[in-house]
Amino acid sequence: MSRRVRRKVVRRGVEKVDFVEKDELDWTRLPDDTMIQLFSLLNYRDRASLSSTCRTWRTIGKSPCLWQELDLRAHKCDPTATSSLASRCKNLQKLYFRGPDSADAVISLKAKNLKEISGDSCRKMTDSTLCVLAARHEALECLQIGPDFCERISSDAVRAIAICCPKLKKLRISGIQEVDASAINALARNCPNLNDIGFIDCRKVDEAALGNIASLRFLSLAGSTNIKWSLFVLPHLIGLDVSRTDISPSNVSRFFSSSLSLKVLCALNCPLLEADPTFVYNNYNHKGKVLVSIFGDILKENETNIFLHWRNSEKDKRLDEVLNWLEWIVSNSLLRISESNPPGLDNFWLKQGASLLLSLVQSSNEEVQERAATAIATFVVTDDESASIDPLRAEAVMQNNGLRLLLDLARSWHEGLQSEAAKAIANLSVNAKVAKFVAEEGGIGIIVNLARSVNRLVAEEAAGGLWNLSVGEEHKGAIAEAGGVKALVDLIYKWSQSSCGEGVLERAAGALANLAADEKCSTAVASMGGVHALVTLARNCKIEGVQEQGNIELWWQFKKCSNDKLQHLGLVWSGEITHD
């Protein structure tokens, strides 16, 4: 393949244009292995676009190795959409989805060989949905539903999972009303390889029955209530998570003494335990075990973060297993603690919490990275209504090289990481020092690029980042120079016709409203069709927050533009614009 290119040649003051032949790489002749590697670096939409260019790439785009994992959390997932993907998903191994409606739809994928399913925002999921999900995927090895409270799921669903999924190794479910003895005994009988259980934020769990699962090595009861700790007999446990429970020092001591195999006990935000400083700080009480707690300094070993120490140590399969479990457990607990924001934890967040979350951002597990980034976005916010940011917590993230880590995470091709990193950067950017640092490190260009994403969640968080960064006068020009105005206008055109784009629209309109206060940016907004987009938005969108931000921006535009100029732009406004 070749193409003709123009080359300018100047002779004696006369410009002459010659045409020369220049060889160009024929991408369709690259080895299949090379193309598969390139495809693997793209998201699903880009893969689909590339596959549509020629027959060779269409065949490569269907390669089973490219469809080992599927993340549907950002997409409207219905049976029609999943049916269209079914031909590619026969060998699918791992699936992420969001919402109970998506759980019903993923059955249409016909991915009978699925080994891992992870669903969130499933508060309304029922027993019947979960039972069908388990029955259609008998090869499941890992099932995670949470972190929402799944109060409509009962012990009946747990029994069905035990019967339908005999290869199960890991089961984590949040917010069940009760997990009774019959459900736990069904797991013990039918799932001989089950070594990791998480009954998180559950009202009641039969403690004695858990001892019947001989294969159990890792257990999380974080946030669960009505636990009778004295009934626990789990001699083979390696890791135990009792965070956010009422466990006492005496019960922890009993676990340390009675279980020779126990290596780690995670007890974050346990009031009774933390009320006894002599126990928390006295390593003699721990019997050589690792106790992860808020007020102890146990997270550090020889002044080295224990996660980094274990992660960088010589490869040990058993140690890797412990580390993977601990990172997931701690990231989940810190996220839940940051959401509830209990009083008295300022010192923890400043001394340990921020650095710990940033350590988890560097995990090799993308799910842990996501949760850690979300927790960072959450713990710095002190007031959701006023979007107030704790300056000391924000600076603690900066002092630990956190902004660079988050910006690196935002560059990831993984859209889940992009979304959560953009959310953290957006929240932190409310702080003027952080916003300045983000701008100096090239973060505005990164955020603008994310705002162009076709993924709704990524675009929404990126637009929120531009909204916060555009508050400062010093960053408005940089946003415009990076193409931010065009990206925001495009977002409004794209999502104004969507039924699920209100979050994107409010943030994009808010960012444009801030930019419109600047003379140069205001001109850019008008020249790029922004005023027309906002007029259309104001007329057609009935969502209060979107209307408010759109009207503010329009007020700035109408204030600065004459009627002749507006008519020249093709705009006629018959409504009333108010601005306080």
Coordinates of C-alpha atoms in Angstrom, one line a residue, residues 6-571:
R6 CA 3.0 16.6 -1.7
R7 CA 6.5 17.9 -1.2
K8 CA 7.3 21.6 -1.6
V9 CA 10.4 22.5 -3.5
V10 CA 11.7 26.1 -3.8
R11 CA 13.9 26.9 -6.8
R12 CA 15.0 30.5 -7.5
G13 CA 12.2 31.9 -5.5
V14 CA 9.6 29.9 -7.3
E15 CA 7.6 27.4 -5.3
K16 CA 7.0 24.1 -7.0
V17 CA 5.0 21.2 -5.7
D18 CA 6.3 17.7 -6.6
F19 CA 4.5 14.5 -5.9
V20 CA 6.5 11.6 -4.5
E21 CA 5.7 8.1 -3.7
K22 CA 6.0 7.2 0.0
D23 CA 5.8 3.7 1.3
E24 CA 3.2 3.2 4.1
L25 CA 2.8 0.3 6.4
D26 CA 0.1 -2.1 5.4
W27 CA -1.5 -2.8 8.8
T28 CA -3.6 -5.6 7.4
R29 CA -0.4 -7.6 6.8
L30 CA 0.8 -7.5 10.4
P31 CA 1.0 -10.9 12.1
D32 CA -2.2 -11.9 13.9
D33 CA -0.4 -12.1 17.3
T34 CA 0.7 -8.4 16.9
M35 CA -2.8 -7.3 16.0
I36 CA -4.4 -9.2 18.8
Q37 CA -2.0 -7.5 21.2
L38 CA -3.0 -4.1 19.8
F39 CA -6.7 -5.0 20.0
S40 CA -6.2 -6.0 23.7
L41 CA -5.1 -2.4 24.5
L42 CA -8.4 -1.0 23.2
N43 CA -11.8 -0.7 24.9
Y44 CA -14.8 -2.5 23.6
R45 CA -16.1 0.2 21.3
D46 CA -12.7 0.9 19.8
R47 CA -12.3 -2.8 19.1
A48 CA -15.7 -2.9 17.4
S49 CA -14.8 0.2 15.3
L50 CA -11.5 -1.4 14.2
S51 CA -13.1 -4.7 13.5
S52 CA -15.5 -3.0 11.1
T53 CA -12.8 -1.8 8.8
C54 CA -12.0 -5.0 7.0
R55 CA -12.6 -8.8 7.0
T56 CA -9.2 -9.6 8.4
W57 CA -9.7 -7.4 11.5
R58 CA -13.3 -8.5 11.9
T59 CA -12.0 -12.1 12.3
I60 CA -9.3 -11.0 14.7
G61 CA -11.8 -8.9 16.7
K62 CA -13.7 -12.0 17.5
S63 CA -10.7 -13.9 18.9
P64 CA -11.7 -15.6 22.1
C65 CA -8.7 -14.2 24.0
L66 CA -10.0 -10.7 23.5
W67 CA -13.3 -11.6 25.1
Q68 CA -12.1 -13.0 28.4
E69 CA -13.5 -10.1 30.4
L70 CA -16.5 -7.8 29.9
D71 CA -17.4 -4.7 31.8
L72 CA -21.0 -3.6 31.3
R73 CA -21.3 -1.2 34.2
A74 CA -21.3 2.0 32.2
H75 CA -23.8 0.7 29.6
K76 CA -27.5 0.4 29.4
C77 CA -27.7 -3.4 29.5
D78 CA -30.9 -5.0 28.1
P79 CA -31.5 -8.4 26.4
T80 CA -31.2 -6.8 22.9
A81 CA -27.7 -5.4 23.7
T82 CA -26.5 -8.6 25.3
S83 CA -27.9 -10.8 22.5
S84 CA -25.8 -8.8 20.0
L85 CA -22.7 -9.7 22.1
A86 CA -23.6 -13.3 22.6
S87 CA -21.6 -14.6 19.6
R88 CA -18.4 -13.2 21.1
C89 CA -18.9 -14.3 24.7
K90 CA -19.0 -18.0 24.4
N91 CA -15.6 -18.2 26.2
L92 CA -16.1 -15.2 28.5
Q93 CA -14.4 -15.7 31.9
K94 CA -15.2 -12.5 33.9
L95 CA -18.2 -10.2 33.9
Y96 CA -18.9 -6.9 35.6
F97 CA -22.5 -5.5 35.6
R98 CA -24.4 -2.8 37.4
G99 CA -28.0 -3.0 38.6
P100 CA -30.5 -5.9 38.9
D101 CA -31.9 -5.2 35.4
S102 CA -28.5 -5.9 33.9
A103 CA -28.4 -9.1 35.9
D104 CA -31.5 -10.3 34.1
A105 CA -30.0 -9.2 30.8
V106 CA -26.6 -10.9 31.1
I107 CA -28.2 -14.3 30.9
S108 CA -28.7 -13.5 27.2
L109 CA -24.9 -13.6 26.8
K110 CA -25.1 -17.4 27.0
A111 CA -21.6 -17.3 28.6
K112 CA -21.9 -20.7 30.2
N113 CA -18.2 -20.9 30.9
L114 CA -18.2 -17.8 33.1
K115 CA -15.9 -18.1 36.1
E116 CA -16.3 -14.7 37.8
I117 CA -19.3 -12.5 38.1
S118 CA -19.2 -9.1 39.9
G119 CA -22.4 -7.0 40.3
D120 CA -22.9 -3.7 42.1
S121 CA -25.8 -1.3 42.6
C122 CA -28.0 -4.4 43.1
R123 CA -30.0 -3.1 46.1
K124 CA -33.2 -4.3 44.4
M125 CA -31.9 -7.7 43.3
T126 CA -34.2 -10.5 44.4
D127 CA -33.7 -14.2 45.2
S128 CA -35.2 -15.2 41.9
T129 CA -32.7 -13.1 39.8
L130 CA -29.7 -14.4 41.8
C131 CA -30.9 -18.0 41.6
V132 CA -31.3 -17.8 37.8
L133 CA -27.9 -16.2 37.5
A134 CA -26.3 -19.0 39.5
A135 CA -28.3 -21.7 37.6
R136 CA -27.2 -20.5 34.2
H137 CA -23.5 -20.3 35.2
E138 CA -22.6 -23.6 36.8
A139 CA -18.8 -23.1 36.2
L140 CA -18.7 -20.1 38.5
E141 CA -15.7 -19.9 40.8
C142 CA -16.2 -16.3 42.1
L143 CA -19.5 -14.5 42.8
Q144 CA -19.5 -10.9 44.2
I145 CA -22.7 -8.9 44.8
G146 CA -22.3 -5.6 46.6
P147 CA -21.4 -3.3 48.2
D148 CA -25.0 -2.1 48.3
F149 CA -27.4 -3.6 50.9
C150 CA -29.1 -6.5 49.1
E151 CA -32.0 -6.8 51.6
R152 CA -34.2 -8.7 49.1
I153 CA -31.7 -11.6 49.0
S154 CA -32.2 -14.3 51.6
S155 CA -30.7 -17.6 52.6
D156 CA -32.8 -19.3 49.9
A157 CA -30.5 -17.7 47.2
V158 CA -27.4 -18.7 49.1
R159 CA -28.6 -22.4 49.1
A160 CA -29.4 -22.2 45.4
I161 CA -25.9 -20.8 44.7
A162 CA -24.4 -23.7 46.7
I163 CA -26.4 -26.3 44.7
C164 CA -25.9 -24.8 41.3
C165 CA -22.2 -23.7 41.5
P166 CA -20.2 -26.7 42.9
K167 CA -16.9 -25.2 41.7
L168 CA -17.3 -22.0 43.7
K169 CA -14.1 -20.7 45.4
K170 CA -15.1 -17.2 46.4
L171 CA -18.5 -15.9 47.6
R172 CA -19.0 -12.2 48.7
I173 CA -22.5 -10.8 49.2
S174 CA -23.5 -7.6 51.1
G175 CA -26.4 -6.6 53.2
I176 CA -28.4 -9.9 53.5
Q177 CA -30.9 -9.9 56.3
E178 CA -29.9 -13.4 57.5
V179 CA -27.6 -16.2 56.4
D180 CA -29.0 -19.2 58.3
A181 CA -27.4 -22.6 59.2
S182 CA -29.1 -24.5 56.4
A183 CA -27.6 -22.1 53.7
I184 CA -24.1 -22.3 55.2
N185 CA -24.3 -26.0 55.5
A186 CA -25.4 -26.3 51.9
L187 CA -22.2 -24.4 51.0
A188 CA -20.2 -26.8 53.1
R189 CA -21.7 -29.9 51.4
N190 CA -21.7 -28.8 47.8
C191 CA -18.7 -26.5 47.4
P192 CA -15.6 -28.3 48.5
N193 CA -13.2 -25.7 47.1
L194 CA -14.9 -22.7 48.8
N195 CA -12.1 -20.9 50.6
D196 CA -13.2 -17.2 50.7
I197 CA -16.5 -16.0 52.1
G198 CA -17.7 -12.4 52.7
F199 CA -21.0 -11.9 54.4
I200 CA -20.6 -8.1 54.6
D201 CA -23.1 -5.8 56.4
C202 CA -25.4 -8.7 57.1
R203 CA -27.9 -8.6 60.0
K204 CA -27.3 -12.1 61.2
V205 CA -25.0 -14.9 60.3
D206 CA -25.0 -18.4 61.9
E207 CA -21.6 -18.4 63.5
A208 CA -21.5 -22.1 64.5
A209 CA -22.3 -23.3 61.0
L210 CA -19.4 -21.5 59.5
G211 CA -17.1 -23.9 61.3
N212 CA -18.5 -26.7 59.1
I213 CA -16.9 -25.3 55.9
A214 CA -13.6 -27.1 56.3
S215 CA -12.1 -25.5 53.2
L216 CA -12.6 -21.9 54.5
R217 CA -9.4 -19.9 54.7
F218 CA -10.6 -16.3 54.4
L219 CA -13.6 -14.8 56.0
S220 CA -15.1 -11.3 56.1
L221 CA -17.9 -10.3 58.4
A222 CA -17.3 -6.6 58.2
G223 CA -20.2 -4.5 59.3
S224 CA -22.3 -7.5 60.2
T225 CA -24.3 -7.3 63.5
N226 CA -25.6 -9.7 66.1
I227 CA -22.4 -11.8 65.9
K228 CA -21.8 -14.2 68.8
W229 CA -18.0 -14.3 68.6
S230 CA -17.7 -17.0 71.3
L231 CA -19.4 -19.5 69.0
F232 CA -16.7 -19.2 66.3
V233 CA -14.5 -22.3 65.9
L234 CA -12.4 -21.7 62.7
P235 CA -9.0 -23.3 63.2
H236 CA -7.9 -23.2 59.6
L237 CA -8.4 -19.5 58.9
I238 CA -5.6 -17.5 57.4
G239 CA -7.4 -14.1 57.2
L240 CA -10.3 -12.8 59.2
D241 CA -12.0 -9.4 58.7
V242 CA -14.1 -8.1 61.5
S243 CA -14.0 -4.4 60.6
R244 CA -16.9 -2.1 61.7
T245 CA -18.2 -4.7 64.2
D246 CA -18.5 -4.8 68.0
I247 CA -15.7 -7.4 68.5
S248 CA -13.9 -7.0 71.9
P249 CA -10.1 -7.3 72.7
S250 CA -10.8 -10.6 74.5
N251 CA -12.4 -12.2 71.5
V252 CA -9.5 -11.0 69.3
S253 CA -7.0 -12.5 71.7
R254 CA -8.9 -15.8 71.6
F255 CA -8.6 -15.8 67.8
F256 CA -4.9 -15.1 68.0
S257 CA -4.3 -17.8 70.5
S258 CA -6.6 -20.6 69.2
S259 CA -5.8 -20.3 65.4
L260 CA -2.2 -21.3 64.6
S261 CA -2.8 -20.7 60.9
L262 CA -4.2 -17.1 61.3
K263 CA -1.8 -14.6 59.7
V264 CA -3.9 -11.4 59.4
L265 CA -6.9 -10.0 61.4
C266 CA -8.4 -6.8 59.9
A267 CA -10.3 -4.8 62.5
L268 CA -10.8 -1.3 61.1
N269 CA -13.2 1.0 63.0
C270 CA -14.0 -1.4 65.8
P271 CA -15.0 0.9 68.7
L272 CA -14.6 -1.7 71.6
L273 CA -11.2 -2.8 70.3
E274 CA -9.9 0.7 69.7
A275 CA -11.1 1.8 73.2
D276 CA -8.3 -0.4 74.7
P277 CA -5.1 1.3 73.6
T278 CA -2.9 -1.1 75.6
F279 CA -4.2 -4.0 73.5
V280 CA -3.9 -2.1 70.1
Y281 CA -0.3 -1.0 70.7
N282 CA 1.1 -4.0 72.5
N283 CA 2.4 -6.4 69.9
Y284 CA 2.7 -9.1 72.6
N285 CA -1.1 -9.4 72.5
H286 CA -1.0 -10.2 68.8
K287 CA 0.9 -13.5 69.1
G288 CA 3.0 -12.7 66.0
K289 CA -0.1 -12.0 63.9
V290 CA -0.7 -8.9 61.8
L291 CA -3.5 -6.7 63.3
V292 CA -4.8 -4.1 60.9
S293 CA -6.5 -1.3 62.9
I294 CA -7.1 2.4 62.6
F295 CA -5.4 3.6 65.8
G296 CA -2.5 1.2 65.9
D297 CA 0.6 1.7 63.9
I298 CA 0.5 -1.9 62.7
L299 CA 0.2 -1.0 59.1
K300 CA 4.0 -0.2 59.1
E301 CA 6.7 -2.8 59.4
N302 CA 10.2 -1.4 60.0
E303 CA 8.9 2.0 58.8
T304 CA 7.8 0.4 55.6
N305 CA 4.2 0.2 54.4
I306 CA 3.2 -3.5 54.9
F307 CA 1.4 -3.7 51.5
L308 CA 4.4 -2.4 49.6
H309 CA 6.7 -4.7 51.7
W310 CA 4.6 -7.8 50.8
R311 CA 4.1 -6.7 47.2
N312 CA 7.8 -6.3 46.6
S313 CA 9.0 -9.4 48.5
E314 CA 10.0 -12.5 46.7
K315 CA 7.2 -14.2 45.0
D316 CA 5.3 -16.6 47.3
K317 CA 2.0 -18.0 46.1
R318 CA 0.7 -18.2 49.7
L319 CA 1.8 -14.7 50.5
D320 CA 0.2 -13.4 47.2
E321 CA -3.1 -15.0 48.2
V322 CA -3.0 -13.3 51.6
L323 CA -2.0 -9.9 50.0
N324 CA -4.8 -10.1 47.4
W325 CA -7.4 -10.8 50.0
L326 CA -6.1 -8.1 52.4
E327 CA -6.0 -5.4 49.7
W328 CA -9.6 -6.1 48.7
I329 CA -10.8 -6.2 52.2
V330 CA -9.0 -3.0 53.3
S331 CA -10.1 -1.1 50.2
N332 CA -13.7 -2.2 50.7
S333 CA -13.7 -1.2 54.4
L334 CA -12.0 2.1 53.9
L335 CA -14.6 3.0 51.2
R336 CA -17.5 2.1 53.6
I337 CA -15.8 4.1 56.4
S338 CA -15.3 7.1 54.1
E339 CA -18.9 7.0 53.1
S340 CA -20.2 7.1 56.6
N341 CA -17.5 9.5 57.7
P342 CA -17.6 8.7 61.5
P343 CA -16.3 11.4 63.8
G344 CA -12.8 11.1 65.4
L345 CA -10.9 9.8 62.4
D346 CA -9.2 13.0 61.2
N347 CA -5.9 11.8 62.7
F348 CA -6.1 8.4 61.0
W349 CA -6.8 9.9 57.6
L350 CA -3.9 12.3 57.9
K351 CA -1.4 9.9 59.4
Q352 CA -2.2 6.6 57.8
G353 CA -5.4 6.6 55.7
A354 CA -4.3 8.8 52.8
S355 CA -1.0 6.9 52.3
L356 CA -2.7 3.6 52.7
L357 CA -5.3 4.4 50.0
L358 CA -2.5 5.6 47.7
S359 CA -0.7 2.3 48.3
L360 CA -3.8 0.5 47.3
V361 CA -4.0 2.6 44.1
Q362 CA -0.7 0.9 43.1
S363 CA -2.1 -2.6 43.6
S364 CA -1.9 -5.0 40.7
N365 CA -5.7 -5.7 41.2
E366 CA -7.7 -3.3 39.1
E367 CA -10.8 -3.8 41.4
V368 CA -8.7 -2.7 44.4
Q369 CA -7.4 0.3 42.5
E370 CA -10.9 1.4 41.6
R371 CA -12.2 1.1 45.2
A372 CA -9.2 3.0 46.5
A373 CA -9.7 5.8 44.0
T374 CA -13.4 6.0 44.9
A375 CA -12.5 6.1 48.6
I376 CA -10.0 9.0 48.0
A377 CA -12.8 10.9 46.2
T378 CA -15.1 10.2 49.1
F379 CA -12.9 10.8 52.2
V380 CA -11.8 14.3 51.2
V381 CA -15.4 15.5 51.0
T382 CA -16.7 16.8 54.3
D383 CA -20.1 18.1 53.1
D384 CA -21.9 16.7 50.1
E385 CA -24.4 19.5 49.9
S386 CA -21.9 22.4 49.7
A387 CA -19.1 20.2 48.1
S388 CA -16.7 21.2 50.8
I389 CA -13.3 19.6 50.8
D390 CA -11.1 19.1 53.9
P391 CA -7.9 21.0 53.0
L392 CA -5.7 18.9 55.3
R393 CA -6.9 15.7 53.8
A394 CA -6.5 17.0 50.3
E395 CA -2.9 18.1 51.1
A396 CA -2.2 14.7 52.7
V397 CA -3.0 13.1 49.3
M398 CA -0.7 15.6 47.6
Q399 CA 2.2 15.0 50.1
N400 CA 2.1 11.3 49.3
N401 CA 2.5 11.8 45.5
G402 CA -1.2 11.1 45.2
L403 CA -2.0 13.4 42.4
R404 CA 0.6 11.9 40.1
L405 CA -0.6 8.4 40.9
L406 CA -4.2 9.4 40.2
L407 CA -3.3 11.1 36.9
D408 CA -1.4 8.0 35.9
L409 CA -4.5 6.0 36.7
A410 CA -6.6 8.3 34.6
R411 CA -4.4 7.5 31.6
S412 CA -5.3 3.8 31.9
W413 CA -7.1 2.2 29.0
H414 CA -9.4 0.6 31.6
E415 CA -12.6 2.7 31.7
G416 CA -13.5 1.8 35.3
L417 CA -10.1 3.1 36.4
Q418 CA -10.5 6.2 34.3
S419 CA -13.9 7.0 35.8
E420 CA -12.9 6.6 39.5
A421 CA -9.5 8.4 39.0
A422 CA -11.3 11.3 37.3
K423 CA -13.8 11.5 40.2
A424 CA -11.0 11.6 42.7
I425 CA -9.2 14.3 40.7
A426 CA -12.4 16.3 40.3
N427 CA -13.2 16.3 44.0
L428 CA -9.6 17.2 45.0
S429 CA -9.6 20.0 42.5
V430 CA -12.1 22.0 44.6
N431 CA -9.0 22.8 46.6
A432 CA -7.1 25.6 44.9
K433 CA -3.6 24.1 45.7
V434 CA -4.6 20.8 44.2
A435 CA -6.2 22.5 41.1
K436 CA -2.9 24.4 40.5
F437 CA -0.9 21.2 40.8
V438 CA -3.2 19.4 38.4
A439 CA -2.8 22.2 35.8
E440 CA 1.0 22.2 36.2
E441 CA 1.2 18.4 35.8
G442 CA -0.7 18.4 32.5
G443 CA -3.9 17.1 34.2
I444 CA -6.2 19.5 32.3
G445 CA -5.3 17.8 29.1
I446 CA -5.9 14.4 30.6
I447 CA -9.3 15.4 31.9
V448 CA -10.3 17.0 28.6
N449 CA -9.3 13.8 26.8
L450 CA -11.5 11.8 29.2
A451 CA -14.4 14.2 28.6
R452 CA -14.3 13.0 25.0
S453 CA -14.9 9.4 26.1
V454 CA -18.0 7.6 24.8
N455 CA -18.3 5.9 28.2
R456 CA -21.0 7.8 30.1
L457 CA -19.4 7.3 33.5
V458 CA -16.0 8.5 32.3
A459 CA -17.4 11.5 30.5
E460 CA -19.5 12.5 33.5
E461 CA -16.6 12.5 36.0
A462 CA -14.3 14.3 33.6
A463 CA -17.0 17.0 33.0
G464 CA -17.2 17.3 36.8
G465 CA -13.4 17.8 36.9
L466 CA -13.6 20.5 34.3
W467 CA -16.4 22.1 36.2
N468 CA -14.3 22.3 39.4
L469 CA -11.1 23.4 37.6
S470 CA -13.0 26.1 35.7
V471 CA -13.9 27.9 39.0
G472 CA -10.4 29.5 39.1
E473 CA -9.8 32.3 36.7
E474 CA -6.2 31.1 36.1
H475 CA -7.3 27.7 34.6
K476 CA -10.1 28.8 32.2
G477 CA -7.6 29.7 29.4
A478 CA -5.8 26.4 29.8
I479 CA -9.1 24.5 29.6
A480 CA -10.0 26.3 26.3
E481 CA -6.5 25.8 24.9
A482 CA -6.7 22.0 25.7
G483 CA -10.0 21.8 23.7
G484 CA -12.2 21.7 26.7
V485 CA -14.9 24.0 25.3
K486 CA -15.3 21.8 22.2
A487 CA -15.4 18.7 24.4
L488 CA -18.1 20.1 26.7
V489 CA -20.2 21.4 23.8
D490 CA -20.0 18.0 22.2
L491 CA -21.1 16.3 25.5
I492 CA -24.2 18.5 25.5
Y493 CA -25.1 17.6 22.0
K494 CA -24.4 13.9 22.5
W495 CA -26.2 13.4 25.8
S496 CA -29.2 15.8 25.5
Q497 CA -31.1 13.1 23.6
S498 CA -30.3 10.4 26.2
S499 CA -32.5 9.3 29.0
C500 CA -29.6 8.6 31.3
G501 CA -27.3 11.6 30.6
E502 CA -28.5 14.1 33.2
G503 CA -25.3 13.8 35.3
V504 CA -23.1 14.5 32.2
L505 CA -25.4 17.4 31.1
E506 CA -25.4 19.1 34.5
R507 CA -21.6 19.0 34.9
A508 CA -20.9 20.0 31.3
A509 CA -23.4 22.9 31.5
G510 CA -21.8 23.9 34.9
A511 CA -18.3 24.0 33.4
L512 CA -19.5 26.0 30.4
A513 CA -21.2 28.4 32.8
N514 CA -18.0 29.0 34.6
L515 CA -16.0 29.4 31.3
A516 CA -18.5 31.9 29.9
A517 CA -17.5 34.4 32.6
D518 CA -14.2 34.7 30.8
E519 CA -14.2 36.9 27.6
K520 CA -12.1 34.7 25.5
C521 CA -13.8 31.5 26.6
S522 CA -17.2 33.1 26.1
T523 CA -16.3 33.8 22.5
A524 CA -15.0 30.2 22.0
V525 CA -18.3 28.8 23.5
A526 CA -20.4 30.9 21.0
S527 CA -18.2 30.1 18.0
M528 CA -18.3 26.4 18.7
G529 CA -22.1 26.2 18.9
G530 CA -22.2 26.2 22.6
V531 CA -25.0 28.8 23.0
H532 CA -27.2 26.9 20.5
A533 CA -26.6 23.7 22.4
L534 CA -27.5 25.3 25.7
V535 CA -30.6 27.0 24.2
T536 CA -31.8 23.6 23.0
L537 CA -30.9 22.1 26.4
A538 CA -32.9 24.8 28.2
R539 CA -35.9 24.3 26.0
N540 CA -36.0 20.5 26.1
C541 CA -34.4 19.4 29.4
K542 CA -36.7 19.3 32.4
I543 CA -34.1 18.4 35.0
E544 CA -33.7 21.2 37.5
G545 CA -29.9 21.1 38.0
V546 CA -29.3 21.0 34.2
Q547 CA -31.6 23.9 33.6
E548 CA -30.0 26.0 36.3
Q549 CA -26.5 25.6 35.0
G550 CA -27.6 26.1 31.4
N551 CA -29.4 29.3 32.3
I552 CA -26.4 30.7 34.1
E553 CA -24.2 30.2 31.0
L554 CA -26.9 31.6 28.7
W555 CA -27.2 34.6 31.0
W556 CA -23.5 35.3 30.5
Q557 CA -23.7 34.9 26.8
F558 CA -26.8 37.1 26.4
K559 CA -25.2 39.8 28.6
K560 CA -22.1 40.0 26.4
C561 CA -23.7 39.5 23.0
S562 CA -25.8 42.0 21.1
N563 CA -29.0 41.0 19.4
D564 CA -27.4 41.3 16.0
K565 CA -24.6 39.0 17.0
L566 CA -27.0 36.4 18.4
Q567 CA -29.1 36.5 15.2
H568 CA -25.9 36.1 13.3
L569 CA -25.2 32.9 15.3
G570 CA -28.7 31.7 14.3
L571 CA -30.2 32.0 17.8

